[in-house]
PDB file of C-alpha atoms in Angstrom:
ATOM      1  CA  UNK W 284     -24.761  12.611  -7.399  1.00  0.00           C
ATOM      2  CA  UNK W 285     -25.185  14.435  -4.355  1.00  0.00           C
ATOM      3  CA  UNK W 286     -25.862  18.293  -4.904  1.00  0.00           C
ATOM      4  CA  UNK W 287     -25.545  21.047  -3.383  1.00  0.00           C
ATOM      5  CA  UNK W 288     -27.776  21.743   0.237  1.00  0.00           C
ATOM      6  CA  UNK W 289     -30.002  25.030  -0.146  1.00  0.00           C
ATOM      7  CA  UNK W 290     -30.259  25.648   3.613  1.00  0.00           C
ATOM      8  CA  UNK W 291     -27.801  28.333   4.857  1.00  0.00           C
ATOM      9  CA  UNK W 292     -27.677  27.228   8.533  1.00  0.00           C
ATOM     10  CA  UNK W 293     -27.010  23.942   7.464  1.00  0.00           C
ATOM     11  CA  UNK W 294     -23.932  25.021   5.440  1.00  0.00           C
ATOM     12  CA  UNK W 295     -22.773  27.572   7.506  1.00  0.00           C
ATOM     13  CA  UNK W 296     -22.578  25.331  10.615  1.00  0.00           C
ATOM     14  CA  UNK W 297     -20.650  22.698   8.119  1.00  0.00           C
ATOM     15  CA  UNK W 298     -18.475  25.134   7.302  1.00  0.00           C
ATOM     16  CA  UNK W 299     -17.506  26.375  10.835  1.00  0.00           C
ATOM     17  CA  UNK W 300     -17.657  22.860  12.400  1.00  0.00           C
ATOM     18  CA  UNK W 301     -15.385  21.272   9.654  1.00  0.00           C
ATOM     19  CA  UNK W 302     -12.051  22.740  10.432  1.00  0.00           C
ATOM     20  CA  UNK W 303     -12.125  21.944  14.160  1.00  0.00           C
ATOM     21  CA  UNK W 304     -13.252  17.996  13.277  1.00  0.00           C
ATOM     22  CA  UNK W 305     -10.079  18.079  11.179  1.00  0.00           C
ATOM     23  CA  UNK W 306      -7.715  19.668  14.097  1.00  0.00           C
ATOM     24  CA  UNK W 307      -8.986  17.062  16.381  1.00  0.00           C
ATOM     25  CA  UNK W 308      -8.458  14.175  14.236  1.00  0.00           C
ATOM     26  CA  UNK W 309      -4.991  15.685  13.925  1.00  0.00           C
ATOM     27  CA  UNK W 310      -4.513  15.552  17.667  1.00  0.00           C
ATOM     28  CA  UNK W 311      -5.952  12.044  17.791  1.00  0.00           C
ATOM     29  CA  UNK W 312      -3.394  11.212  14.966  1.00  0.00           C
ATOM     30  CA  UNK W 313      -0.315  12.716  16.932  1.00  0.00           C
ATOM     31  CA  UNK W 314      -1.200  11.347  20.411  1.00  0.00           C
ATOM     32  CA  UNK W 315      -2.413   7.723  18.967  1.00  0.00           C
ATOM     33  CA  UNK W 316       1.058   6.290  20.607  1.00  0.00           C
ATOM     34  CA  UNK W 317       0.345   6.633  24.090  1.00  0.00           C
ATOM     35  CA  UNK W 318      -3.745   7.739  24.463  1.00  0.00           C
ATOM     36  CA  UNK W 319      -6.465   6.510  22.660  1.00  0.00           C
ATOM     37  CA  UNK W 320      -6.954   6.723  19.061  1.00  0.00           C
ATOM     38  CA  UNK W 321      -4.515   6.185  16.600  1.00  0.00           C
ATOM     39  CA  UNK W 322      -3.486   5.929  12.846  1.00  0.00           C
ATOM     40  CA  UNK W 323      -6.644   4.397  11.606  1.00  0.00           C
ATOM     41  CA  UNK W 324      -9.010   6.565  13.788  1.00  0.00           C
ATOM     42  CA  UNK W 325      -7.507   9.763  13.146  1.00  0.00           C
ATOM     43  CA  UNK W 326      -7.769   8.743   9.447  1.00  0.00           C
ATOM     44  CA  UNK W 327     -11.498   8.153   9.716  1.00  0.00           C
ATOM     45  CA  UNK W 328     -12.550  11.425  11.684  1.00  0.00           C
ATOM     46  CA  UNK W 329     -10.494  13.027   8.750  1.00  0.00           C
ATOM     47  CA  UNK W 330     -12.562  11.059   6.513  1.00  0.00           C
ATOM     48  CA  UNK W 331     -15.601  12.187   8.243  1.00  0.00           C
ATOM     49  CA  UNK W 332     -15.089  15.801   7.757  1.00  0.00           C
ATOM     50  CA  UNK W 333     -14.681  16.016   3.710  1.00  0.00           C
ATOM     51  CA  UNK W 334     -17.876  13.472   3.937  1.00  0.00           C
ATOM     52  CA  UNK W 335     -19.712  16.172   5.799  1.00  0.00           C
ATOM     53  CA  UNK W 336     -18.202  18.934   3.167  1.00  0.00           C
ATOM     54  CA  UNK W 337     -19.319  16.445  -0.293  1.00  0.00           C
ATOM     55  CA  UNK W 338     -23.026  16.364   1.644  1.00  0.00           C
ATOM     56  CA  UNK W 339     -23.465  19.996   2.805  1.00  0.00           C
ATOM     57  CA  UNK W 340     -21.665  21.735  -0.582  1.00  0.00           C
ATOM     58  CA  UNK W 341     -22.389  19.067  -2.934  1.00  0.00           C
ATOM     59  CA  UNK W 342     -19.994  16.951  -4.939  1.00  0.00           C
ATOM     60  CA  UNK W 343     -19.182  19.499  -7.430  1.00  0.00           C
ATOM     61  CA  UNK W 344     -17.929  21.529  -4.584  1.00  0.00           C
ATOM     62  CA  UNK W 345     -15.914  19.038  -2.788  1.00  0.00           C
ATOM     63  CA  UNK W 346     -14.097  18.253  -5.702  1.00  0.00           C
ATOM     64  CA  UNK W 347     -12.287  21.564  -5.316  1.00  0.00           C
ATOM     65  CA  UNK W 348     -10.863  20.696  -2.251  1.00  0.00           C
ATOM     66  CA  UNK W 349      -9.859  16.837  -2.755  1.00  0.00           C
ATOM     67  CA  UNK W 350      -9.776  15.945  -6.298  1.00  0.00           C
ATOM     68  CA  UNK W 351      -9.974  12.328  -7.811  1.00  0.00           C
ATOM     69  CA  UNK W 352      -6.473  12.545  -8.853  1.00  0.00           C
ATOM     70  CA  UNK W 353      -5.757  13.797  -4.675  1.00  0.00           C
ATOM     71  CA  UNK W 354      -7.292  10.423  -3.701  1.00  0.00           C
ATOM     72  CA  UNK W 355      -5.848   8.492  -5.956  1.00  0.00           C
ATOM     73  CA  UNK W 356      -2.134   9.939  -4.727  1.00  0.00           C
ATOM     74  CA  UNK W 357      -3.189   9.837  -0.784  1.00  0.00           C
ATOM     75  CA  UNK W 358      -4.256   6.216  -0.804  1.00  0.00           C
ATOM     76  CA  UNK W 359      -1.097   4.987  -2.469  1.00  0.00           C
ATOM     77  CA  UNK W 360       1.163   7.625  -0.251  1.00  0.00           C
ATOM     78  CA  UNK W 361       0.150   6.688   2.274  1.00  0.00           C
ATOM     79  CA  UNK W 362       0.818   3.146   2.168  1.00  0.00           C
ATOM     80  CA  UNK W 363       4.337   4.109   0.495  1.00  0.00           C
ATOM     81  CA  UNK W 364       5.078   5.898   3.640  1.00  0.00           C
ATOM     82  CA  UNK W 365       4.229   2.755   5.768  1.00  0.00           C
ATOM     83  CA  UNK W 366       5.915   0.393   3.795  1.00  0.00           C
ATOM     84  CA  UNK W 367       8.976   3.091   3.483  1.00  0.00           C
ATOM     85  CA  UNK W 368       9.444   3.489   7.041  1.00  0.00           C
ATOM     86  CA  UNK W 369       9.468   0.123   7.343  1.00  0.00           C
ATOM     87  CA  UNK W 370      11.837  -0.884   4.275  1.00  0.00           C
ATOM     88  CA  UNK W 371      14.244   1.812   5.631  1.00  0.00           C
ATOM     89  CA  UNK W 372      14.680   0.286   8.904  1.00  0.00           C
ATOM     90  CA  UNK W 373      15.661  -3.130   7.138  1.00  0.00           C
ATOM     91  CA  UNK W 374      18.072  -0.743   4.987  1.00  0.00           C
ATOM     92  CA  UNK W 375      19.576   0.128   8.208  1.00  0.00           C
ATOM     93  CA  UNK W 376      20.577  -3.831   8.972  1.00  0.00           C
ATOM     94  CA  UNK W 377      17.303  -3.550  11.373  1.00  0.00           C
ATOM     95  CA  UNK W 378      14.195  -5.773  11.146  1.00  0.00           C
ATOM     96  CA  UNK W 379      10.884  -4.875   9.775  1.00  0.00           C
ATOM     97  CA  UNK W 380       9.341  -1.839  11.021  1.00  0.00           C
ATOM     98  CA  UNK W 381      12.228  -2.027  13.555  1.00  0.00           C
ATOM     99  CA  UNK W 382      12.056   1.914  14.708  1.00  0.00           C
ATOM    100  CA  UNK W 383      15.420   1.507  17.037  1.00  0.00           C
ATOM    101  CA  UNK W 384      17.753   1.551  13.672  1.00  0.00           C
ATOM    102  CA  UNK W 385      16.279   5.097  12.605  1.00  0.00           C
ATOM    103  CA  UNK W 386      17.928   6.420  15.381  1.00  0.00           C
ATOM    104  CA  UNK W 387      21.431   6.862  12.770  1.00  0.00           C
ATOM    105  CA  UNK W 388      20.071   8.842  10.523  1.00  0.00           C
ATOM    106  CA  UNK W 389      17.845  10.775  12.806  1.00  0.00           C
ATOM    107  CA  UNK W 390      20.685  11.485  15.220  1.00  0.00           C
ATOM    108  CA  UNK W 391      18.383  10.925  18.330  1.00  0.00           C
ATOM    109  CA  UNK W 392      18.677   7.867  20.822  1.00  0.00           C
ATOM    110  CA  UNK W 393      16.935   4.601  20.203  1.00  0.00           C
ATOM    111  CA  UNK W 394      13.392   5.461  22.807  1.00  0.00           C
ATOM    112  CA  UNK W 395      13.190   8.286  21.042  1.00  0.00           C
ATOM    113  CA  UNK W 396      13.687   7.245  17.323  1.00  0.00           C
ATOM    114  CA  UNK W 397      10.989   4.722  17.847  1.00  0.00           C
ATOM    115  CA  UNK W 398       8.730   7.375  19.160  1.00  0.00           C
ATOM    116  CA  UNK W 399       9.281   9.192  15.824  1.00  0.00           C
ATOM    117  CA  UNK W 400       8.758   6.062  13.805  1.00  0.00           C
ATOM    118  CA  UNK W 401       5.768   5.076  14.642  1.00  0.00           C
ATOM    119  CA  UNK W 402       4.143   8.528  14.260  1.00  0.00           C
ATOM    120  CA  UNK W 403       5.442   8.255  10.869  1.00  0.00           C
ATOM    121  CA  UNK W 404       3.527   5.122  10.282  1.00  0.00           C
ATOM    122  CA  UNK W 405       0.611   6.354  12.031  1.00  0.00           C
ATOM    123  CA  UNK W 406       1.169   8.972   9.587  1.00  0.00           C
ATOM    124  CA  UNK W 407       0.944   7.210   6.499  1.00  0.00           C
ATOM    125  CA  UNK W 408      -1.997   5.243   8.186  1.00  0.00           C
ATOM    126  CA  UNK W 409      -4.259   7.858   8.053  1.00  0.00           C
ATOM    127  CA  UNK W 410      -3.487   9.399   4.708  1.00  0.00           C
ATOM    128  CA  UNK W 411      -4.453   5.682   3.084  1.00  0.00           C
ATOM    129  CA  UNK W 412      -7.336   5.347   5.496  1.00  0.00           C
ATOM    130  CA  UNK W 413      -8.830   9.106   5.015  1.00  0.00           C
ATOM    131  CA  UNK W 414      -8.526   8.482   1.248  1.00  0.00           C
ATOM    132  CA  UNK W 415      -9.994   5.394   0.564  1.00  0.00           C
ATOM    133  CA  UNK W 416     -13.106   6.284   3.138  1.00  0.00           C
ATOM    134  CA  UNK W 417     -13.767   9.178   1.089  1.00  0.00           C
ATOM    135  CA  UNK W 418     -13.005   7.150  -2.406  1.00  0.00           C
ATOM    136  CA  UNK W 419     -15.599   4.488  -0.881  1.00  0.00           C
ATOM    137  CA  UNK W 420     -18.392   7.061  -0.119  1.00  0.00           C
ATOM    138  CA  UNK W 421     -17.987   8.834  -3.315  1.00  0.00           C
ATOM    139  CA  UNK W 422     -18.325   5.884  -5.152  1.00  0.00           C
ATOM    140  CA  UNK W 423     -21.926   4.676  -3.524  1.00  0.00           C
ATOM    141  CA  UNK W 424     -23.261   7.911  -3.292  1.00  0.00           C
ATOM    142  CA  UNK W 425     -22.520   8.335  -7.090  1.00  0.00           C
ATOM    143  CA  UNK W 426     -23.561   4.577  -8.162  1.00  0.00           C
ATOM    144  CA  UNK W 427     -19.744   4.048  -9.351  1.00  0.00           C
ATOM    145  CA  UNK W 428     -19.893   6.274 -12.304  1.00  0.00           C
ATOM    146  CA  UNK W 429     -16.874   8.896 -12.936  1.00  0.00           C
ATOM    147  CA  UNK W 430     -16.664  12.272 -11.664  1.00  0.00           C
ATOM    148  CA  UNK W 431     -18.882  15.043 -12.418  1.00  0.00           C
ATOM    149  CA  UNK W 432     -15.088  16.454 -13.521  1.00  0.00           C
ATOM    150  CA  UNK W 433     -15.491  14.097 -16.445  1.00  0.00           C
ATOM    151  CA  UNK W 434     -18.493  13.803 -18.003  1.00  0.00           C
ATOM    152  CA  UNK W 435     -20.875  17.137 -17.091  1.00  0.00           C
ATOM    153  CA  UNK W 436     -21.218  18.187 -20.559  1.00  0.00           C
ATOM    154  CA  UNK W 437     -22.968  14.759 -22.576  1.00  0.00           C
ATOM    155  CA  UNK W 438     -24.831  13.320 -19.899  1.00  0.00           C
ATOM    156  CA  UNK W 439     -26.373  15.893 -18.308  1.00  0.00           C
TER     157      UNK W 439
ATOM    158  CA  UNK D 203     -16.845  -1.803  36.850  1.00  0.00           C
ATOM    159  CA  UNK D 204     -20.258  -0.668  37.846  1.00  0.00           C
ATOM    160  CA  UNK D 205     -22.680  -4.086  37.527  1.00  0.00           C
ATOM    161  CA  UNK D 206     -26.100  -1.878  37.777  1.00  0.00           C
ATOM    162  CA  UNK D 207     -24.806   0.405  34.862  1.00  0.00           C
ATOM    163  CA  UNK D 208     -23.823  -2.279  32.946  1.00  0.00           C
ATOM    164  CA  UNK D 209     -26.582  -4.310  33.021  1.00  0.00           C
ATOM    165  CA  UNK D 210     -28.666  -1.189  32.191  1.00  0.00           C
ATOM    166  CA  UNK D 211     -26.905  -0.151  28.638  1.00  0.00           C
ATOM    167  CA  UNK D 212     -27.013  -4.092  28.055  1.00  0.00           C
ATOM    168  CA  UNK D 213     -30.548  -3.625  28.331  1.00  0.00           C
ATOM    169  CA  UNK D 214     -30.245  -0.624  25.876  1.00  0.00           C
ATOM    170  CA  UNK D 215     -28.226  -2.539  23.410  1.00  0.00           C
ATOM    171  CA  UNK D 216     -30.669  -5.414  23.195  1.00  0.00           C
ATOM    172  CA  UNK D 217     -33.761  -3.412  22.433  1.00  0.00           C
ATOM    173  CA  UNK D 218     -31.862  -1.623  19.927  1.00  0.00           C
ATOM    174  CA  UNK D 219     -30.538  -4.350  18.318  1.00  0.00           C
ATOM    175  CA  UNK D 220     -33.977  -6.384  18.417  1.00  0.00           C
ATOM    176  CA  UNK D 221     -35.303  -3.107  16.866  1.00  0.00           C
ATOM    177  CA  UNK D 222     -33.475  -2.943  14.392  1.00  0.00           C
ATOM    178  CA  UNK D 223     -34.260  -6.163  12.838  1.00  0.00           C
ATOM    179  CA  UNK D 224     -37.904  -5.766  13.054  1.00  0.00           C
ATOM    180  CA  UNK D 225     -38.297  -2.249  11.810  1.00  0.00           C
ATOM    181  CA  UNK D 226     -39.767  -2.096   8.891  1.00  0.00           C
ATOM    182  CA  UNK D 227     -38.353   1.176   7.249  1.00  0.00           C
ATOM    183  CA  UNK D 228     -34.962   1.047   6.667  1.00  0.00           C
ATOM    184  CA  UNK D 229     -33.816   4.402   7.326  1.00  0.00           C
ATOM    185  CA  UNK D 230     -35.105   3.887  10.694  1.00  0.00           C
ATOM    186  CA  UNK D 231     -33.237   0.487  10.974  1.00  0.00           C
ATOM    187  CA  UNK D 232     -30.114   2.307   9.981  1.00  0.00           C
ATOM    188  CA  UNK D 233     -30.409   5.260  12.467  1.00  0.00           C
ATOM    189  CA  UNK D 234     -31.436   2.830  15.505  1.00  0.00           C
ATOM    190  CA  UNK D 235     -28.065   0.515  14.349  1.00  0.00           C
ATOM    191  CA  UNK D 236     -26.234   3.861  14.776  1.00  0.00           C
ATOM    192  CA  UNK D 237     -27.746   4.156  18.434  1.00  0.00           C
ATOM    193  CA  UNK D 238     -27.066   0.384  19.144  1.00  0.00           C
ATOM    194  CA  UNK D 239     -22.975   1.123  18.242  1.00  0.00           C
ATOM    195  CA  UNK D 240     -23.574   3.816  20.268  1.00  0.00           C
ATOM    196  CA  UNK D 241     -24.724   1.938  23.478  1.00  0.00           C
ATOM    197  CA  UNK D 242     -21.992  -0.791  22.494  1.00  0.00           C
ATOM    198  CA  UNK D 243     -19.715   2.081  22.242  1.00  0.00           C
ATOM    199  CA  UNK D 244     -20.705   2.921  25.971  1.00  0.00           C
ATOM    200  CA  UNK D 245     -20.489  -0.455  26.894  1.00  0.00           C
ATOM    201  CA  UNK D 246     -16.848  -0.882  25.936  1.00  0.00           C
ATOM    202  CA  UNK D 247     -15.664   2.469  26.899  1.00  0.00           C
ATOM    203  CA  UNK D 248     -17.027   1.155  30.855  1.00  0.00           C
ATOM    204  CA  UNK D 249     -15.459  -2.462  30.800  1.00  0.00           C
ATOM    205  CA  UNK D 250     -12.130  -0.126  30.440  1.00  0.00           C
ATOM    206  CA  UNK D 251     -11.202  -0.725  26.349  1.00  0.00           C
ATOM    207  CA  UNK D 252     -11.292   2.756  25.244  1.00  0.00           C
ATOM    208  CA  UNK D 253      -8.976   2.289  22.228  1.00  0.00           C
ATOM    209  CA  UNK D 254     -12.087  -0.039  21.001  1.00  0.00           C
ATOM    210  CA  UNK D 255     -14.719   2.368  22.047  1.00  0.00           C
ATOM    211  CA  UNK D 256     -12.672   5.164  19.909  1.00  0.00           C
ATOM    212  CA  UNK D 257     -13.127   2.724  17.086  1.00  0.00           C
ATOM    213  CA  UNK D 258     -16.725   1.787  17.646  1.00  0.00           C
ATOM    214  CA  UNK D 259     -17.883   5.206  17.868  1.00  0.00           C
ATOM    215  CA  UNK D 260     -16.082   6.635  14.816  1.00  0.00           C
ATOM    216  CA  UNK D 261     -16.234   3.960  12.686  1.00  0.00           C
ATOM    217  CA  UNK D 262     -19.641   2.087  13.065  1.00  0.00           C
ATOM    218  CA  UNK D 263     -21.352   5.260  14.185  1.00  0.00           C
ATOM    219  CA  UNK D 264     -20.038   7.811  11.997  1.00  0.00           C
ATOM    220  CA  UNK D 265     -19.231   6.318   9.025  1.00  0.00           C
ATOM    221  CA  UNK D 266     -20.914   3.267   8.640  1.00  0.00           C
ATOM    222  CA  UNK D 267     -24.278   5.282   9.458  1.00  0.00           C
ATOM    223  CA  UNK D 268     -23.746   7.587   6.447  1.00  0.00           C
ATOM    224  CA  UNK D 269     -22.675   4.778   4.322  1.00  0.00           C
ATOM    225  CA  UNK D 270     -25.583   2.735   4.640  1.00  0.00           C
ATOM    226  CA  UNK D 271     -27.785   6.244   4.206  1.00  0.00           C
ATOM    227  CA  UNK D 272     -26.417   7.207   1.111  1.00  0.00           C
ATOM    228  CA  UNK D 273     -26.862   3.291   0.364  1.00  0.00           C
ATOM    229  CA  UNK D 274     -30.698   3.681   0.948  1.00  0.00           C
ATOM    230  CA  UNK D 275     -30.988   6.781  -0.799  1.00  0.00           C
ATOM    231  CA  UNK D 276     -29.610   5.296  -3.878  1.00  0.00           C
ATOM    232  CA  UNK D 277     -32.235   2.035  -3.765  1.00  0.00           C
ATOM    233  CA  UNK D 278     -35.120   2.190  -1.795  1.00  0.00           C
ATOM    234  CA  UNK D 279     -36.264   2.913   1.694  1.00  0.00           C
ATOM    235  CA  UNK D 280     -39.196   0.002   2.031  1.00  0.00           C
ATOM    236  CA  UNK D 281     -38.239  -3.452   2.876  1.00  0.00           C
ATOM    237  CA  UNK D 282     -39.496  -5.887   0.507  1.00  0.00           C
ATOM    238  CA  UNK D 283     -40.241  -8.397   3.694  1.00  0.00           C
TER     239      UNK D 283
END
């Protein structure tokens, strides 16, 4: 279990670098469809940044802010929002993950319906991906075992 | 495509990578893989796949650095070899 960090400049430079690592995986999120970067990039700089909060304010901390049950619901929405997007379009007598149809219930033209569906996937992409980065570090660091949330009192 | 500037982070990326493998401590091993994705990183990013460098330097830089730490801290940090 990783505790909390007793050096002040080391938190306090965590704490002001964090939200600007999370704005630009945001940006890198939104303009994956015609720059660099994308769903599963954005996802993992998002990843990053509640890595660097679990090290720098311990796990106990960090649990606050994304709880086990908040993984647990990102990793699965996420993919529901994939597979949605996708199951809607073949709702709308379109193929898989065929944006063009989402243009009749978005009331925009085709382009730009498929510009707006495949944000949404990207979307969805990095809510699984964030989650299950941070489920996958917070299971090494803490050998498997359940959270701190569950069993402070008898082991410890 | 600059050839000199190439062949120089090539350079980079074999030392690192020969390194990396004959470093005895692993912590070391594991920061001096995180400077060989780095240089591969580089590499791509100048033969004009960015979309790959993005990848390379977020995921096997960032993340797979800190996964393999906190995978040292919880064993140990002296190879058995």
């Amino acid at each position: 279990m990783i505790n909390k960090s007793d050096d002040i400049i080391v938190m306090t430079i965590a704490r002001l670098i964090i939200p600007f690592i999370q704005l630009y995986a945001l940006y890198v999120l939104m303009h994956g469809h015609y720059s660099p970067g994308g769903g599963f990039q954005g996802g993992v700089i998002l990843g990053a940044s509640f890595i660097l909060l679990i090290i720098t304010h311990g796990i106990v901390e960090a649990r606050k802010k994304i709880s086990k049950k908040a993984i647990t619901l990102f990793s699965s929405f996420g993919v529901f929002i994939y597979a949605g997007i996708g199951a809607l379009c073949l709702i709308l007598s379109g193929n898989y993950l065929d944006y063009g149809y989402l243009s009749k219930i978005l009331h925009v033209d085709a382009a730009h319906a498929r510009s707006l569906g495949i944000l949404g996937v990207e979307t969805g992409v990095g809510l699984a991906v964030m989650a299950v980065m941070v489920s996958i570090f917070i299971n090494i660091s803490s050998f498997g075992e359940s959270a701190p949330e569950n069993n402070t009192d008898e082991e410890e | 495509m600059i050839t000199p500037f190439n062949f120089i982070i090539m350079i980079f990326v074999l030392i690192c990578a020969i390194t990396a493998i004959t470093v005895k401590d692993l912590l070391s091993a594991v920061v001096i893989l995180g400077a060989y994705s780095f240089f591969m990183c580089l590499l791509w990013a100048e033969m004009g796949a960015v979309d790959v460098a993005f990848t390379e330097a977020s995921v096997s830089s960032g993340i797979g650095t800190i996964l393999m730490v906190v995978a040292i801290i919880k064993t140990t940090r002296r190879s058995k070899d």
